XYZ file of C-alpha atoms in Angstrom:
725
model
C 70.917 26.261 150.269
C 70.050 28.433 147.285
C 69.194 32.053 148.128
C 65.390 32.241 148.327
C 65.228 35.092 145.825
C 66.068 32.557 143.088
C 63.032 30.342 143.490
C 59.310 30.822 143.936
C 57.880 29.654 147.283
C 55.360 26.813 147.393
C 52.789 29.100 149.047
C 53.038 31.829 146.402
C 49.829 33.834 145.977
C 47.770 33.032 142.890
C 44.626 34.962 141.925
C 42.164 34.549 139.074
C 41.501 37.781 137.170
C 37.744 38.027 137.190
C 36.228 39.438 134.005
C 33.156 37.194 133.750
C 30.587 39.920 134.360
C 32.272 42.388 131.989
C 32.495 39.743 129.235
C 28.865 38.649 129.610
C 27.704 42.232 128.995
C 29.389 42.338 125.559
C 27.373 41.948 122.359
C 28.068 38.877 120.141
C 30.074 41.118 117.754
C 32.144 42.569 120.614
C 32.809 39.061 121.934
C 34.123 37.957 118.526
C 36.307 41.086 118.311
C 37.694 40.440 121.809
C 38.254 36.749 120.996
C 40.344 37.294 117.864
C 42.335 40.140 119.408
C 43.067 37.844 122.366
C 44.322 35.125 120.024
C 46.631 37.646 118.334
C 47.923 38.823 121.718
C 48.602 35.322 123.066
C 50.532 34.167 119.988
C 52.541 37.390 119.852
C 53.223 37.128 123.582
C 55.205 33.946 122.947
C 57.909 36.150 121.380
C 58.751 37.198 124.944
C 60.211 33.712 125.511
C 62.725 34.475 122.766
C 63.326 37.990 124.131
C 64.111 36.751 127.647
C 66.725 33.991 127.770
C 68.311 31.360 125.497
C 66.522 28.527 127.337
C 63.041 29.976 127.956
C 61.391 28.722 124.751
C 62.721 25.179 125.239
C 61.525 25.037 128.847
C 58.104 26.299 127.722
C 57.825 23.558 125.087
C 58.993 20.905 127.586
C 56.241 21.928 130.023
C 53.572 22.214 127.330
C 54.312 18.688 126.097
C 54.164 17.256 129.598
C 50.894 18.976 130.552
C 49.177 18.409 127.212
C 49.358 14.676 127.915
C 48.593 14.789 131.646
C 46.811 17.399 133.754
C 48.474 18.520 137.002
C 46.221 16.170 139.014
C 46.969 13.175 136.729
C 50.699 13.886 136.874
C 50.615 13.950 140.695
C 50.371 10.128 140.848
C 53.313 9.820 138.428
C 55.320 12.177 140.642
C 54.679 10.087 143.759
C 55.694 6.899 141.939
C 58.877 8.643 140.729
C 59.888 9.405 144.334
C 58.807 13.031 144.654
C 57.307 14.253 147.923
C 54.148 16.375 147.811
C 56.360 19.444 148.511
C 58.635 18.502 145.581
C 55.665 18.161 143.243
C 54.135 21.445 144.415
C 57.498 23.132 143.804
C 57.459 21.780 140.234
C 53.922 23.087 139.629
C 54.876 26.489 141.070
C 57.909 26.640 138.770
C 55.800 25.746 135.711
C 53.160 28.328 136.639
C 55.926 30.893 137.214
C 57.421 30.260 133.793
C 54.016 30.751 132.147
C 53.122 33.831 134.212
C 56.484 35.521 133.508
C 56.728 34.158 129.958
C 60.239 32.965 130.676
C 62.488 31.926 133.570
C 63.284 35.459 134.767
C 60.865 37.404 136.966
C 59.034 40.054 134.970
C 59.277 42.369 137.958
C 62.920 42.529 138.994
C 64.501 40.490 136.175
C 65.946 37.885 138.555
C 66.264 34.293 137.407
C 64.171 31.680 139.201
C 64.897 27.960 139.247
C 62.827 24.962 140.397
C 62.768 24.548 144.187
C 63.415 20.797 144.029
C 66.560 18.760 143.306
C 67.456 18.380 139.648
C 67.494 14.580 139.810
C 63.914 14.536 141.105
C 62.714 16.828 138.334
C 64.487 14.645 135.776
C 62.843 11.540 137.251
C 59.426 13.178 136.850
C 60.129 14.250 133.260
C 61.242 10.716 132.372
C 58.206 9.143 134.050
C 55.737 11.424 132.259
C 53.462 10.097 129.525
C 54.944 12.613 127.081
C 58.400 11.077 127.633
C 57.063 7.501 127.346
C 55.462 8.282 123.988
C 58.297 10.359 122.464
C 61.380 9.447 124.430
C 64.010 10.526 121.874
C 62.449 13.966 121.327
C 61.824 14.545 125.036
C 65.364 13.404 125.888
C 66.777 15.943 123.409
C 64.501 18.653 124.793
C 65.533 17.940 128.382
C 69.224 17.916 127.391
C 68.841 21.252 125.591
C 67.628 23.132 128.649
C 68.244 21.155 131.863
C 71.637 22.703 132.663
C 70.557 26.306 132.097
C 67.261 25.608 133.846
C 69.187 25.193 137.113
C 72.279 27.297 136.468
C 72.927 30.199 138.840
C 76.313 31.342 137.599
C 76.811 35.025 138.396
C 75.991 36.242 134.909
C 72.844 34.123 134.731
C 71.315 35.374 137.977
C 69.753 38.426 136.321
C 69.056 40.047 132.976
C 71.732 42.455 131.792
C 74.194 43.255 129.033
C 77.710 41.855 128.608
C 79.132 40.484 131.855
C 76.302 42.066 133.891
C 73.695 39.482 132.978
C 71.762 37.622 130.308
C 69.843 39.193 127.444
C 68.585 37.880 124.129
C 68.034 41.361 122.698
C 71.781 41.224 121.915
C 74.054 38.333 120.978
C 76.271 37.169 123.849
C 79.365 38.952 122.529
C 77.761 42.433 122.621
C 78.624 45.046 125.227
C 77.422 48.578 126.010
C 79.681 50.103 123.329
C 78.041 47.859 120.691
C 74.579 48.948 121.865
C 75.598 52.624 121.654
C 77.068 52.204 118.171
C 73.945 50.371 116.971
C 71.756 53.166 118.341
C 73.789 55.735 116.394
C 73.425 53.617 113.249
C 69.661 53.242 113.736
C 69.317 56.987 114.317
C 71.258 57.681 111.117
C 68.777 55.497 109.204
C 65.775 56.944 111.084
C 65.000 53.421 112.240
C 63.434 52.735 115.632
C 65.017 50.102 117.874
C 61.620 49.062 119.324
C 61.133 45.905 117.215
C 64.805 44.986 116.730
C 67.489 42.714 118.118
C 71.235 43.050 117.518
C 73.578 40.210 116.586
C 77.347 40.704 116.265
C 79.840 38.447 114.536
C 83.507 38.624 113.791
C 84.459 38.562 110.105
C 88.227 38.229 109.834
C 88.840 40.596 112.735
C 86.162 43.054 111.641
C 82.967 43.456 113.673
C 79.803 42.918 111.618
C 76.353 43.626 113.015
C 72.971 42.240 112.055
C 69.915 44.293 113.012
C 66.906 41.999 112.878
C 63.371 43.380 112.554
C 60.394 41.450 113.910
C 58.178 40.561 110.942
C 56.216 37.788 109.263
C 57.889 38.535 105.907
C 61.478 37.364 105.765
C 62.578 38.745 102.395
C 63.608 42.316 101.672
C 60.971 44.504 100.044
C 59.989 48.162 100.024
C 57.234 49.250 102.391
C 54.433 51.596 101.342
C 55.118 55.067 102.648
C 58.876 54.479 102.955
C 60.990 56.064 100.216
C 63.430 53.148 100.192
C 63.768 49.761 101.801
C 65.371 49.889 105.226
C 66.907 46.447 104.656
C 70.326 45.761 103.191
C 74.005 46.174 104.031
C 75.511 49.465 105.130
C 78.910 50.716 106.182
C 78.814 52.874 109.319
C 81.825 54.193 111.263
C 84.038 51.521 109.600
C 81.695 48.739 110.695
C 79.414 46.586 108.578
C 75.668 46.703 109.415
C 73.039 44.473 107.835
C 69.332 45.082 108.409
C 67.128 42.022 107.922
C 63.494 41.098 108.390
C 61.969 37.910 109.787
C 62.579 37.830 113.547
C 59.899 35.674 115.237
C 58.371 35.196 111.727
C 55.984 32.277 112.462
C 54.622 34.065 115.553
C 54.182 37.368 113.710
C 52.325 35.437 110.988
C 49.829 34.152 113.558
C 49.401 37.645 115.007
C 48.597 39.029 111.541
C 46.173 36.170 110.828
C 44.130 36.837 113.976
C 44.219 40.614 113.559
C 42.688 40.093 110.115
C 39.936 37.932 111.674
C 39.286 40.646 114.275
C 38.906 43.295 111.560
C 35.625 41.757 110.446
C 34.146 42.558 113.875
C 35.597 46.063 114.367
C 33.090 48.591 115.712
C 34.161 51.498 113.505
C 36.511 52.752 110.807
C 39.221 53.789 113.289
C 39.430 50.237 114.641
C 39.539 48.765 111.126
C 42.330 51.101 110.007
C 44.201 50.573 113.286
C 44.214 46.791 112.779
C 45.210 47.227 109.142
C 48.272 49.255 110.151
C 49.194 46.822 112.948
C 49.055 43.992 110.422
C 51.297 45.967 108.078
C 53.692 46.586 110.968
C 53.942 42.934 112.019
C 54.051 41.721 108.409
C 56.873 44.013 107.273
C 58.588 44.962 110.541
C 57.643 48.620 110.179
C 57.533 50.718 113.351
C 56.185 53.595 111.223
C 53.138 51.454 110.402
C 52.707 50.685 114.104
C 52.849 54.405 114.854
C 50.180 54.987 112.224
C 48.040 52.280 113.849
C 48.594 53.980 117.205
C 47.260 57.240 115.742
C 44.000 55.518 114.776
C 43.958 53.904 118.209
C 44.131 57.310 119.925
C 41.206 58.498 117.761
C 39.096 55.508 118.805
C 37.660 57.211 121.874
C 35.917 55.222 124.607
C 35.570 51.815 122.898
C 33.756 49.078 124.811
C 36.551 46.611 123.985
C 39.958 48.277 124.360
C 43.238 46.757 123.194
C 46.809 47.560 122.261
C 49.444 45.256 120.833
C 53.070 45.377 119.761
C 56.651 45.893 120.928
C 55.818 48.339 123.693
C 57.801 48.636 126.941
C 61.581 48.943 126.919
C 62.181 48.131 130.616
C 63.929 44.818 129.966
C 66.285 45.875 127.206
C 69.488 46.599 129.179
C 70.067 49.558 126.846
C 66.493 50.811 127.225
C 65.477 51.073 123.546
C 63.991 47.732 122.475
C 60.379 46.923 123.243
C 59.073 43.710 124.740
C 56.031 42.284 122.991
C 52.741 42.657 124.801
C 49.103 42.596 123.840
C 46.067 43.277 125.969
C 42.318 43.088 125.510
C 40.049 44.559 128.147
C 36.459 45.647 128.732
C 35.415 49.059 130.044
C 34.415 49.391 133.702
C 31.949 52.271 133.399
C 31.666 53.364 137.053
C 35.404 53.745 137.575
C 35.868 55.343 134.152
C 33.527 58.189 135.129
C 35.957 59.249 137.881
C 38.866 59.231 135.483
C 36.846 61.270 132.960
C 36.401 63.927 135.665
C 40.152 63.918 136.291
C 40.777 64.385 132.550
C 38.388 67.351 132.408
C 40.199 68.921 135.390
C 43.612 68.534 133.766
C 43.830 72.113 132.464
C 43.295 73.399 136.005
C 45.707 70.912 137.594
C 48.647 71.105 135.153
C 49.562 74.729 136.043
C 49.951 73.534 139.652
C 53.019 71.506 138.645
C 56.309 73.072 139.763
C 57.848 74.050 136.428
C 57.419 77.257 134.395
C 54.590 77.435 131.837
C 57.077 77.233 128.937
C 58.087 73.748 130.117
C 54.527 72.470 129.681
C 53.015 71.370 126.358
C 51.462 74.205 124.350
C 48.062 72.539 124.504
C 47.022 69.681 126.755
C 45.864 66.803 124.596
C 42.937 65.336 126.486
C 43.571 61.606 126.609
C 41.058 58.830 126.767
C 41.266 57.589 130.347
C 39.300 54.500 131.207
C 39.210 51.826 133.830
C 39.252 48.396 132.256
C 38.751 44.833 133.378
C 41.458 42.728 131.727
C 40.311 39.800 129.637
C 43.758 39.088 128.158
C 47.197 40.440 128.976
C 49.913 38.578 127.090
C 53.539 39.369 127.838
C 55.828 38.972 130.819
C 53.644 40.607 133.472
C 50.511 42.639 134.090
C 50.739 46.279 135.215
C 48.072 48.186 137.163
C 47.965 51.139 134.774
C 49.316 52.062 131.367
C 50.005 55.273 129.459
C 50.508 54.623 125.740
C 51.664 54.956 123.010
C 55.305 55.270 124.081
C 56.191 57.208 120.943
C 57.107 60.624 122.336
C 56.488 62.487 119.089
C 52.874 61.235 119.076
C 52.399 61.823 122.820
C 53.737 65.365 122.549
C 51.624 66.531 119.616
C 48.766 64.105 118.913
C 47.734 62.524 122.177
C 47.728 59.323 124.174
C 45.463 57.092 126.231
C 45.570 56.085 129.852
C 44.097 52.900 131.176
C 43.752 51.685 134.740
C 43.280 47.940 135.045
C 40.546 47.629 137.651
C 40.412 43.865 138.139
C 44.218 43.795 138.504
C 44.104 46.535 141.154
C 41.354 44.657 143.001
C 43.495 41.583 143.657
C 47.120 42.664 143.241
C 47.275 44.998 146.201
C 45.116 43.164 148.703
C 47.441 42.588 151.695
C 47.060 40.579 154.895
C 48.001 42.431 158.068
C 50.460 39.761 159.216
C 52.349 40.086 155.917
C 52.681 43.889 156.126
C 56.349 44.623 156.729
C 58.302 47.646 157.983
C 55.326 49.647 159.322
C 54.332 50.669 162.850
C 51.396 48.664 164.242
C 49.279 51.847 164.363
C 49.761 52.380 160.636
C 48.858 48.876 159.501
C 45.047 49.019 159.782
C 44.959 52.424 158.128
C 47.275 51.136 155.390
C 45.061 48.121 154.661
C 41.899 50.262 154.632
C 43.201 52.961 152.276
C 45.886 51.211 150.160
C 43.439 50.380 147.338
C 41.713 53.799 147.162
C 45.021 55.699 147.490
C 46.654 53.587 144.799
C 43.721 54.298 142.482
C 44.362 58.048 142.943
C 48.120 57.586 142.427
C 47.657 55.491 139.259
C 45.285 58.079 137.805
C 47.628 61.001 138.483
C 50.768 59.032 137.532
C 49.428 57.949 134.136
C 47.429 61.029 133.136
C 49.271 64.030 134.540
C 52.612 62.310 135.151
C 53.402 60.690 131.808
C 51.023 63.109 130.064
C 52.743 66.298 131.203
C 55.891 68.197 130.335
C 57.302 69.491 127.063
C 60.398 68.362 125.185
C 62.320 71.204 123.517
C 63.014 70.135 119.927
C 64.777 71.524 116.872
C 63.616 69.528 113.849
C 65.624 68.459 110.796
C 64.765 71.755 109.071
C 66.137 73.778 111.982
C 62.716 74.835 113.295
C 62.324 75.121 117.078
C 59.150 74.275 119.035
C 60.078 76.952 121.619
C 61.566 80.453 121.629
C 65.213 79.754 122.520
C 65.909 83.455 122.990
C 63.262 83.820 125.716
C 62.868 80.523 127.588
C 64.847 80.623 130.834
C 66.161 77.514 132.587
C 64.821 77.915 136.171
C 67.738 75.904 137.553
C 70.428 78.205 136.131
C 68.585 81.486 135.510
C 70.179 81.445 132.008
C 68.471 80.916 128.616
C 67.927 77.251 127.691
C 71.115 76.029 125.990
C 70.348 72.416 125.008
C 67.489 70.553 123.283
C 66.630 67.502 121.169
C 67.821 67.641 117.571
C 66.414 65.892 114.512
C 65.562 62.267 115.181
C 66.781 62.266 118.799
C 64.132 61.014 121.220
C 63.834 60.814 124.987
C 64.591 57.056 124.889
C 67.541 57.300 122.517
C 69.060 60.245 124.415
C 68.624 59.115 128.029
C 68.872 55.391 127.057
C 69.703 53.281 130.128
C 68.003 55.587 132.644
C 65.090 56.794 130.468
C 62.479 54.325 131.766
C 63.187 54.649 135.480
C 63.722 58.441 135.327
C 60.332 58.884 133.632
C 58.604 56.558 136.126
C 60.129 58.628 138.944
C 58.855 61.849 137.394
C 55.338 60.385 137.054
C 55.353 59.042 140.635
C 56.401 62.491 141.925
C 53.548 64.126 140.001
C 51.151 61.686 141.705
C 52.530 62.510 145.171
C 52.455 66.237 144.470
C 48.954 66.485 143.012
C 47.273 64.082 145.459
C 47.651 66.941 147.962
C 45.050 68.844 145.926
C 41.565 68.726 147.507
C 39.885 68.874 144.097
C 41.688 65.691 142.995
C 40.668 63.853 146.162
C 37.080 65.023 145.731
C 36.964 63.622 142.166
C 37.747 60.194 143.628
C 35.067 60.639 146.281
C 37.333 61.461 149.246
C 36.475 64.372 151.545
C 37.496 65.576 155.011
C 39.358 63.109 157.241
C 39.062 60.334 154.645
C 40.853 62.543 152.121
C 43.669 63.220 154.609
C 43.981 59.479 155.272
C 44.215 58.784 151.534
C 47.045 61.333 151.214
C 48.852 59.909 154.239
C 48.613 56.305 153.032
C 49.663 57.284 149.499
C 52.841 58.974 150.796
C 53.457 56.229 153.374
C 53.027 53.628 150.659
C 55.603 55.411 148.497
C 58.293 55.609 151.204
C 57.674 51.952 152.142
C 57.922 51.010 148.443
C 61.244 52.857 148.331
C 62.585 50.581 151.049
C 61.088 47.473 149.394
C 62.794 48.589 146.183
C 66.159 47.496 147.593
C 65.205 43.904 146.682
C 65.661 44.919 143.042
C 69.199 46.246 143.429
C 72.184 44.006 142.612
C 75.250 45.004 144.691
C 77.684 42.921 142.606
C 76.995 44.910 139.419
C 75.783 48.047 141.236
C 72.712 47.979 139.011
C 68.933 48.215 139.386
C 66.731 45.548 137.834
C 63.326 47.257 137.970
C 62.502 50.773 136.763
C 59.576 51.557 139.091
C 61.305 50.278 142.233
C 64.465 52.261 141.497
C 62.223 55.320 141.072
C 60.571 54.740 144.450
C 63.949 54.309 146.180
C 65.046 57.631 144.679
C 61.900 59.288 146.087
C 62.575 57.756 149.523
C 66.089 59.260 149.409
C 64.706 62.688 148.431
C 62.203 62.629 151.319
C 64.806 61.411 153.839
C 67.117 64.204 152.692
C 64.304 66.744 153.308
C 64.906 66.187 157.042
C 62.859 67.936 159.752
C 61.534 64.569 160.895
C 59.365 64.049 157.798
C 60.452 60.437 157.242
C 62.007 58.132 159.829
C 63.913 54.970 158.910
C 65.558 52.800 161.543
C 66.954 49.311 161.833
C 65.341 47.293 164.641
C 65.141 43.696 165.852
C 61.894 41.907 165.004
C 59.763 39.809 167.352
C 61.455 36.745 165.844
C 64.884 38.059 166.908
C 65.882 38.664 163.286
C 66.865 42.012 161.733
C 63.914 44.239 160.876
C 63.286 47.876 159.929
C 60.671 50.533 160.679
C 59.628 53.358 158.413
C 57.556 56.283 159.707
C 56.043 59.405 158.176
C 55.025 62.535 160.059
C 51.656 63.309 158.498
C 51.701 66.893 159.843
C 54.702 67.683 157.616
C 53.507 66.211 154.292
C 51.900 69.458 153.085
C 54.965 71.535 154.037
C 58.329 69.764 154.224
C 57.230 66.910 151.938
C 55.565 69.091 149.317
C 58.559 71.457 149.172
C 61.018 68.578 148.699
C 59.000 67.031 145.849
C 58.454 70.500 144.326
C 62.215 71.121 144.067
C 63.098 67.631 142.868
C 60.285 67.403 140.316
C 61.225 70.743 138.781
C 64.822 69.520 138.318
C 63.648 66.245 136.728
C 61.468 68.112 134.232
C 64.066 70.734 133.341
C 66.737 68.116 132.573
C 64.181 66.120 130.558
C 62.855 69.128 128.591
C 66.340 70.394 127.729
C 67.832 66.987 126.782
C 70.479 67.562 129.476
C 71.624 63.952 129.813
C 74.694 64.758 131.908
C 72.730 66.810 134.439
C 69.872 64.324 134.565
C 72.210 61.371 134.997
C 74.226 63.023 137.754
C 71.062 63.870 139.686
C 69.378 60.510 139.213
C 72.425 58.304 139.681
C 73.270 60.213 142.868
C 69.946 59.389 144.485
C 70.031 55.814 143.092
C 73.305 54.973 144.849
C 73.010 52.164 147.400
C 75.872 52.136 149.893
C 76.741 51.261 153.478
C 78.042 54.736 154.310
C 76.176 57.865 155.318
C 73.182 58.193 157.627
C 71.633 54.908 156.445
C 73.283 51.575 155.708
C 71.205 50.718 152.640
C 73.259 47.630 151.784
C 72.475 46.141 155.205
C 68.850 47.250 154.916
C 68.715 45.401 151.587
C 69.564 42.153 153.406
C 66.674 42.824 155.814
C 64.303 43.512 152.918
C 65.327 40.221 151.256
C 64.856 38.386 154.547
C 61.270 39.625 154.894
C 60.104 39.984 151.293
C 56.666 38.925 150.068
C 56.644 37.372 146.599
C 54.439 38.996 143.954
C 51.235 37.207 143.091
C 50.645 35.354 139.848
C 47.466 35.860 137.834
C 45.313 33.257 136.132
C 43.606 34.511 132.983
C 40.577 33.147 131.183
C 40.486 31.824 127.619
C 37.921 32.465 124.901
C 36.845 29.845 122.401
C 34.316 29.344 119.644
C 33.781 30.025 115.958
C 30.250 31.389 115.533
C 29.623 31.923 119.236
C 32.347 32.862 121.724
C 32.374 31.539 125.273
C 34.593 32.473 128.177
C 36.529 29.628 129.809
C 37.542 30.475 133.381
C 39.993 28.674 135.675
C 40.502 28.454 139.403
C 43.039 30.762 141.034
C 45.666 28.072 141.703
C 48.948 27.031 140.098
C 47.099 24.078 138.503
C 44.511 26.498 137.089
C 47.261 28.710 135.674
C 48.965 25.716 134.032
C 45.681 24.449 132.535
C 44.918 27.878 131.081
C 48.181 27.760 129.108
C 47.895 24.185 127.884
C 44.365 24.907 126.618
C 45.346 28.257 125.103
C 47.253 26.847 122.123
C 45.341 23.609 121.475
C 44.506 24.206 117.805
C 48.063 23.992 116.485
C 50.093 22.914 119.508
C 52.560 20.633 117.709
C 53.324 23.070 114.886
C 53.648 25.968 117.315
C 56.058 24.035 119.548
C 58.118 22.991 116.508
C 58.297 26.642 115.402
C 59.432 27.800 118.847
C 62.137 25.126 119.009
C 63.339 26.020 115.505
C 63.526 29.748 116.373
C 65.397 28.921 119.566
C 67.796 26.530 117.824
C 68.566 28.982 115.007
C 70.007 31.535 117.424
C 71.515 29.118 119.965
C 75.127 29.703 118.760
C 74.686 33.480 119.324
C 74.484 33.190 123.112
C 77.696 31.248 123.687
């Protein structure tokens, strides 16, 4: 029997993201704008296949070819004739839907590989019996041969994403290790190049290591970029190693992105949107992160648009080194009622920020009021859909120019709906309260996390000219009582400095800000919670966090002693901090469930949240910020790694608890998204919230140029195939 964490269950939850009402309220011009942006996002999102695993693109094409010829219901009869049971066929549909939803064969949340939950010979029989195989047997045979082994392989290294012997990654060639990633980062820093849109390929040239840094761009030849004093491409010697910088990664996909962004420009609502799209096009054409940053500046200035979007190489969670961005693109429509609450939170920010537990000097000189809206997602292309986003991720822009926060309302509405019988690790008395207040409390947490979490805190910087953004003779480190003795220099950034822990550390800091500030009555009042209801929201928010910390153990890999998901590692760290606070604040015990199997119970003493709990988060949050502000990587790492340790010694046997969590885990839902179509008039095409609906949405999404697109994906995959061996 294969461990259940490596396949998706037949009864996996699937929900349609409803945006029908929001879309209908758009004007014809706004619908056209949303349509073309969505096309750009979906085509760009296919790059994630190539960023995930060597086999993902080939599996995607195999599935697309099968389902373009036969719908899931038509293929069902073929499956029966080929000897598959109804459970086997459902398992195949679930796998296909999972590959589409995660844009690859590794879970977007947790980075674990998943394989089909049916025997390989039965899947092969179905592939061979399909109409696609009958019509193009030689091509389909080659396609099956190219991916069938890896599709099922669960060798240790292939069980999860990681670098070197710790897992699979296609951000680096298979012969790269952590030292190569560190050297490449130093090289990129020396050239003032961002790693966001790059991949690294290493080859051996007569015993000498040679590295190729590849930029994502539609243009494949070397040429100078406007605004850059010299071309970033070419060959360079660095620390006795040869580095070559080239353009053209994912070129055919980037070309499509640029084409649709140009179409969208004609329907932009204002000059900021037009200039934003112009810069994005320049970025994806030439592989320039500077152009993307410029586009992001126009995006920040585009306050309160009806149709909101962002696109590019954004989140660095899945790069094992923490510097390269995964492609994502979203298009969403403003939810006005919810946005009003967030606007009130934004206008209260100046009052709330001084409440945070670090000295005034550690806060930004002026709070840059972000745009904070609640949106209903129309399109979210990439590996997964979050509940809230704080962007851009460029720290220099966030620190001095601003950012935007978005909460994705229609995702929140369905993602966190829980049935009582599926609620694990809570006391019976807590379950009804949890179900009642989970949604409202999460809304408060997302707002605080994104706005005042990611939006707060200052980085101490000395620029290339030696100028400081703080008075180093006067600013005292509250942890040592001494003047601040370290800071960021020149082109150093938070991501490049804290690298492998940057994402999870920052998520932990933002989650702590949410826990800390939700205790404020003014915050609760903004979200419409008063009196006993407000106390219940606080209780459920804190209870939810400690439970999430326990659930986080699913995303820890004991063999490599590594975490596979930034947010869940952060929540485990917070659980450890609150357990360490003692005084009966949090209880965690191993018990036997009603089914006679191992179980666990987590409890929270609500009378101690405002005292013991608040004090613990106060101390911890101050430390997190001080290490971040002062670029103290060693101190930050020691603190964070200490709380991240999962062992079987001490007061709690977390390794054994992990087994219990795996035994009782609930699989994350998959979302079905609508399509838009039309030339002069755009219509919304919606699908049912089932695996068949999810599959149909993808086969209809790329109808216009399906064969060319599939050929391009296979060619891109084949070109790099030797690099993963």
